[in-house]
PDB file of C-alpha atoms in Angstrom:
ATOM      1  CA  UNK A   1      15.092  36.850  92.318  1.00  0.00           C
ATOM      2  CA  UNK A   2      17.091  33.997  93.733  1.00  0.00           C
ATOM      3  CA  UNK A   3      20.116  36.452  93.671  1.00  0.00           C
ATOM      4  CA  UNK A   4      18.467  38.690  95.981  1.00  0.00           C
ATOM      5  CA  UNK A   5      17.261  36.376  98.427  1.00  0.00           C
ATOM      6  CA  UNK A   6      20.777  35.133  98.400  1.00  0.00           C
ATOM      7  CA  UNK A   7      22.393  38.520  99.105  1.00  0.00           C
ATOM      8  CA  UNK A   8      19.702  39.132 101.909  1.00  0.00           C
ATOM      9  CA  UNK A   9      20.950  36.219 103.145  1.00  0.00           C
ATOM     10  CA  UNK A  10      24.100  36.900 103.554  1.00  0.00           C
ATOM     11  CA  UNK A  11      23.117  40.373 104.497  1.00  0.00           C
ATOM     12  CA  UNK A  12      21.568  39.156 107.715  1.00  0.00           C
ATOM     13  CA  UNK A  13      24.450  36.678 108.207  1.00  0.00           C
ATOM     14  CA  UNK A  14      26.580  39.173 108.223  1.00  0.00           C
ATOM     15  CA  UNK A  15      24.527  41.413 110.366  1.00  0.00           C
ATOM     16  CA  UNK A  16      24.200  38.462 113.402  1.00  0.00           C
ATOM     17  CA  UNK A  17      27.637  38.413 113.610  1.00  0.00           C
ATOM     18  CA  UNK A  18      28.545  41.987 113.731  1.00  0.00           C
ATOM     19  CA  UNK A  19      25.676  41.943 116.440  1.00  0.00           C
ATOM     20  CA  UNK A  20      27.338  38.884 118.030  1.00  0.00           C
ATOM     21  CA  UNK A  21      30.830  40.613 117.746  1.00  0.00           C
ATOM     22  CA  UNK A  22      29.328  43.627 119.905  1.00  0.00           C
ATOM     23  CA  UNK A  23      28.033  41.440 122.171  1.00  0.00           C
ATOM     24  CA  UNK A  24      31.219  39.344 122.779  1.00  0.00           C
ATOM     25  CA  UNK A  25      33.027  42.715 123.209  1.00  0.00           C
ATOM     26  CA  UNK A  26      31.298  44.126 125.313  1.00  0.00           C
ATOM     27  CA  UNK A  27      29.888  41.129 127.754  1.00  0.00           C
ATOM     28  CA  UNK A  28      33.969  40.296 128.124  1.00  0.00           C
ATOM     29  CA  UNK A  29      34.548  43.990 129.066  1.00  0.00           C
ATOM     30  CA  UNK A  30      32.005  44.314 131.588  1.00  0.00           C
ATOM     31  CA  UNK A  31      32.738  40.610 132.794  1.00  0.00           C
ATOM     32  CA  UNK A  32      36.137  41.940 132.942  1.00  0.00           C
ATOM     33  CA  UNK A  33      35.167  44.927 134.654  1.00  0.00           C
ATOM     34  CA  UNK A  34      33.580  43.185 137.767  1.00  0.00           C
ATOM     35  CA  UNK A  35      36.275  40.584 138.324  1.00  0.00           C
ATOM     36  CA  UNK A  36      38.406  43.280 138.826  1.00  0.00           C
ATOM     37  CA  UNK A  37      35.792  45.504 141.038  1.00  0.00           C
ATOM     38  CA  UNK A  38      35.445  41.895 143.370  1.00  0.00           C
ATOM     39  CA  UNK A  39      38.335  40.851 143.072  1.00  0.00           C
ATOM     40  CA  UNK A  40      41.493  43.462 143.129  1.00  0.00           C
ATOM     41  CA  UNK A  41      42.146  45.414 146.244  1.00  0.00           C
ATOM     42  CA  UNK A  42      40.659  49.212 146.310  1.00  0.00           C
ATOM     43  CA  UNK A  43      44.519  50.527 146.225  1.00  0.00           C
ATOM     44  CA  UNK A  44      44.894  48.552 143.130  1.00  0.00           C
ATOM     45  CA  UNK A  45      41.732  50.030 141.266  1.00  0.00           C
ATOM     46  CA  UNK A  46      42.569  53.129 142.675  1.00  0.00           C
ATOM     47  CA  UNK A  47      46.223  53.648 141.186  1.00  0.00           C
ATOM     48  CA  UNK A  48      43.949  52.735 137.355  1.00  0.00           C
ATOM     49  CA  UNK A  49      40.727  54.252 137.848  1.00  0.00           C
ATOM     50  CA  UNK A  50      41.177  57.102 140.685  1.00  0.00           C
ATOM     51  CA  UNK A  51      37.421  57.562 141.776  1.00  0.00           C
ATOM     52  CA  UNK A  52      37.215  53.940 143.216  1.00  0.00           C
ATOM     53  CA  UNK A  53      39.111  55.020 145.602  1.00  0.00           C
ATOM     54  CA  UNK A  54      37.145  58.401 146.084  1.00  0.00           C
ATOM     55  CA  UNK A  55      34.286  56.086 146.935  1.00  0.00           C
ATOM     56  CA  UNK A  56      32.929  53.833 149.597  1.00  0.00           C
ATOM     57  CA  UNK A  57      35.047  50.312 148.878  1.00  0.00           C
ATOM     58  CA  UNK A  58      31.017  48.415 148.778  1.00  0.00           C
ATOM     59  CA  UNK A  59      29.821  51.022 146.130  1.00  0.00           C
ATOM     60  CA  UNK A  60      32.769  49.844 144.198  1.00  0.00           C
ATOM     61  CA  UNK A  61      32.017  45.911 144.888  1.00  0.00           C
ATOM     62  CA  UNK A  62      28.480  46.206 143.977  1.00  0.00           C
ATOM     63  CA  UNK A  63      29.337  47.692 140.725  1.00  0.00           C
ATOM     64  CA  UNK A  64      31.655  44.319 140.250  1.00  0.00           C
ATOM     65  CA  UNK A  65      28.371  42.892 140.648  1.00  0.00           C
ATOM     66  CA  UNK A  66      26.320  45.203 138.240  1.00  0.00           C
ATOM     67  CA  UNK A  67      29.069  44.927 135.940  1.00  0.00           C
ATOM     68  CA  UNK A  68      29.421  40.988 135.940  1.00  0.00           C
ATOM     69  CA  UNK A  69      25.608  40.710 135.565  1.00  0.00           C
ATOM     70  CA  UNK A  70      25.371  42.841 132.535  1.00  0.00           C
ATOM     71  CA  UNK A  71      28.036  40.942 130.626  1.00  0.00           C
ATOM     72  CA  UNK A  72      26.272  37.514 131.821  1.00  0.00           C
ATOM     73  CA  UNK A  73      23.090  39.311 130.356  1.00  0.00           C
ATOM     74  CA  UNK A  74      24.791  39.953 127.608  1.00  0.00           C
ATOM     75  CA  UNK A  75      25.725  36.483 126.526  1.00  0.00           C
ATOM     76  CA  UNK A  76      23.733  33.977 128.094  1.00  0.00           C
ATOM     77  CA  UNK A  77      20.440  33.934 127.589  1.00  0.00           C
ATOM     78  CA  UNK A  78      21.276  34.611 123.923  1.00  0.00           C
ATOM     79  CA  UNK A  79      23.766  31.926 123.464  1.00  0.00           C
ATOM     80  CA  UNK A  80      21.863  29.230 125.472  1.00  0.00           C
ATOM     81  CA  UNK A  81      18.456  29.923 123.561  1.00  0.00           C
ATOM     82  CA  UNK A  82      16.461  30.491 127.547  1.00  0.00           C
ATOM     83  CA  UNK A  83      14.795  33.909 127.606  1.00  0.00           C
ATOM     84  CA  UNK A  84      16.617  35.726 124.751  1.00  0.00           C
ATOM     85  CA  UNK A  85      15.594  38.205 125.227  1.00  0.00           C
ATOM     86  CA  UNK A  86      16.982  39.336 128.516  1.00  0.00           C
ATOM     87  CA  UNK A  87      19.836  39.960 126.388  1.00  0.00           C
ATOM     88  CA  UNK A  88      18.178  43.034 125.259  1.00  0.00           C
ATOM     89  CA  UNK A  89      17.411  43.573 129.098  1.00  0.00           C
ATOM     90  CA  UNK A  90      20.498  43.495 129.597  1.00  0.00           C
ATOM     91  CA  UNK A  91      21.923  45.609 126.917  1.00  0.00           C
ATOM     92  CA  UNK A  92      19.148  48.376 128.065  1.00  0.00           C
ATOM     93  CA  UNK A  93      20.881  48.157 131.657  1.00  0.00           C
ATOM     94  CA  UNK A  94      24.042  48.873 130.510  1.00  0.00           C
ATOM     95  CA  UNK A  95      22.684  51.687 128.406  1.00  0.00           C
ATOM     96  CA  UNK A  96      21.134  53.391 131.899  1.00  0.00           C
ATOM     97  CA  UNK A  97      24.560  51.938 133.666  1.00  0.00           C
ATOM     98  CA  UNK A  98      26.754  53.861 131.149  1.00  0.00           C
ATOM     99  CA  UNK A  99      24.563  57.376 131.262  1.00  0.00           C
ATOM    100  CA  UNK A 100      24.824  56.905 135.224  1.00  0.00           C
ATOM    101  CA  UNK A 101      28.212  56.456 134.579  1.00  0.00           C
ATOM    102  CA  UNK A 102      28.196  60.054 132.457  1.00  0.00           C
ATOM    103  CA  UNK A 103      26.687  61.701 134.817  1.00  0.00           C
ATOM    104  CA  UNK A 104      28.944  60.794 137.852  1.00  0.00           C
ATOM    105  CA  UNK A 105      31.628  61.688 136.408  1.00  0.00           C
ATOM    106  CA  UNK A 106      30.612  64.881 134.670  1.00  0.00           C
ATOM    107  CA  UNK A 107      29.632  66.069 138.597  1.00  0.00           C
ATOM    108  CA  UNK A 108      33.298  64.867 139.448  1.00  0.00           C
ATOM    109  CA  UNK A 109      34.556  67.360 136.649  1.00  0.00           C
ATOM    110  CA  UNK A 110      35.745  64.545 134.536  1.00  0.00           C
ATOM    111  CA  UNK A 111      33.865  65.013 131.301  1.00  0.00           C
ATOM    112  CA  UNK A 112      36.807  64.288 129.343  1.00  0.00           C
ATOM    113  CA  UNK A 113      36.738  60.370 130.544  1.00  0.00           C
ATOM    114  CA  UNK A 114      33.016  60.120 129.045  1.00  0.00           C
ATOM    115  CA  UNK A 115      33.682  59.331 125.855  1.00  0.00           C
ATOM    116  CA  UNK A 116      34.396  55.553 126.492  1.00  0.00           C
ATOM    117  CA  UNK A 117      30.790  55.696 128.339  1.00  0.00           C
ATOM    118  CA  UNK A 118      29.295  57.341 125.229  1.00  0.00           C
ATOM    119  CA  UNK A 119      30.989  54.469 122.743  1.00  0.00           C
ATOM    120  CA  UNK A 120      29.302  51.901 125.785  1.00  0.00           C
ATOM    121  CA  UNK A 121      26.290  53.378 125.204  1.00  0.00           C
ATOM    122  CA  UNK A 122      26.400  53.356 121.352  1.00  0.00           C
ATOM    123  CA  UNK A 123      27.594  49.093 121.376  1.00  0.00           C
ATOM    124  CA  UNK A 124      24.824  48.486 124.030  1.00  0.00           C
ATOM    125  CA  UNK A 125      22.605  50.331 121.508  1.00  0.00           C
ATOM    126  CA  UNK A 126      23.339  48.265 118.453  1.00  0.00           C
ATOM    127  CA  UNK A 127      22.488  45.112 120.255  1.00  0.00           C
ATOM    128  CA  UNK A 128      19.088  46.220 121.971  1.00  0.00           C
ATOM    129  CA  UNK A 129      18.230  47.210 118.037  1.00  0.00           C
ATOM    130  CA  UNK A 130      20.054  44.523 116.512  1.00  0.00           C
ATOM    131  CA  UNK A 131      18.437  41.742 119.244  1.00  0.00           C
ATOM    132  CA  UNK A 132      14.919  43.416 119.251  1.00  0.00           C
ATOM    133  CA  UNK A 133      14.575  44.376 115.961  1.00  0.00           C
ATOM    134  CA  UNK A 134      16.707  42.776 113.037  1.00  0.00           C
ATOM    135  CA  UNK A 135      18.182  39.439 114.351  1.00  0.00           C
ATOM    136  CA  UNK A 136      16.632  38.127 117.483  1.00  0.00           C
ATOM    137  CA  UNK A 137      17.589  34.981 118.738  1.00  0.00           C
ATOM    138  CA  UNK A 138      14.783  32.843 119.624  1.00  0.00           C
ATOM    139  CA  UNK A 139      14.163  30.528 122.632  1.00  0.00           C
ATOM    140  CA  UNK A 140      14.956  26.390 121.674  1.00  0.00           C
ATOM    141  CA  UNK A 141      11.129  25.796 122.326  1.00  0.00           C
ATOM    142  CA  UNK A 142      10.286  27.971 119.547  1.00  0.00           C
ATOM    143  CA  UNK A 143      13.066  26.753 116.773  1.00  0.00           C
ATOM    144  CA  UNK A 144      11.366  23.378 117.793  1.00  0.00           C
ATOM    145  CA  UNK A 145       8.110  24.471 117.070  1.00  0.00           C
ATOM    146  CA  UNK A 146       8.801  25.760 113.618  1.00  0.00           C
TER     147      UNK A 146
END
C-alpha cells in the first residue's frame, strides 16, 4: 500500500511539473510575442511574420497586448498563489486566441502556417485540464487554512 501511495506521489509530482513546463513555455512565448508586437517597428515584424504588415499597425499593437496578458495569465496568478485560477482563464483565452488565429489565416490562404496555432491550442489545453482538473494550485489563504 505504502508503495502505491508513493508512486502516486511521484506521479502527480511529476505531472505539476510537466504542467508547469507547459506553462513556462508557453507564458515566455506569448510574453515574447507582445514585446515584439509593442515594441519592434511594423517593417521589422513584417520582414518575419508578413501579415503584420498586411494589417492596420494598432491591430498589430493590441495583439502585443493580448499576447503579453495571456502569458502574464499564464504565470502569475499561479505562481503567486492570488486567484489561481485565472491561470486557467487565461489558458482558455489563448485557446479562443489561437483558433482566431486559425481562422485568419486560413481566410488569408495560409493554412499551411496553422499548425503552430494547432500545437498552441493543444499546450493551452493541457494546462486548462491539468490546472482545473489534476493539479490546481490553490490560493495562500486556502494552504493556510488546511
Amino acid at each position: 500500500m505504502a508503495s502505491k501511495i508513493n508512486f502516486m506521489q511521484q506521479q502527480k509530482s511529476a505531472l505539476n511539473i510537466l504542467i508547469w513546463t507547459v506553462q513556462l513555455l508557453l507564458a515566455a512565448l506569448f510574453l515574447l510575442s507582445g514585446i515584439m508586437k509593442l515594441g519592434y517597428p511594423i517593417a521589422k515584424l513584417a520582414a518575419m511574420y508578413p501579415w503584420t504588415g498586411q494589417v492596420s499597425p494598432v491591430y498589430v499593437r493590441l495583439l502585443g497586448v493580448v499576447d503579453l496578458a495571456g502569458g502574464l495569465g499564464l504565470l502569475l496568478p499561479s505562481l503567486l498563489r492570488i486567484r489561481p485560477t485565472l491561470t486557467v482563464w487565461a489558458a482558455i483565452g489563448i485557446i479562443v486566441l489561437m483558433l482566431l488565429a486559425t481562422l485568419f489565416h486560413i481566410s488569408r490562404g495560409e493554412a499551411s502556417v496553422t499548425g503552430f496555432n494547432m500545437i498552441v491550442t493543444l499546450l493551452a489545453a493541457v494546462v486548462v485540464w491539468g490546472r482545473a482538473r489534476k493539479y490546481p494550485v490553490y490560493p495562500k489563504a486556502h494552504c493556510r487554512q488546511a
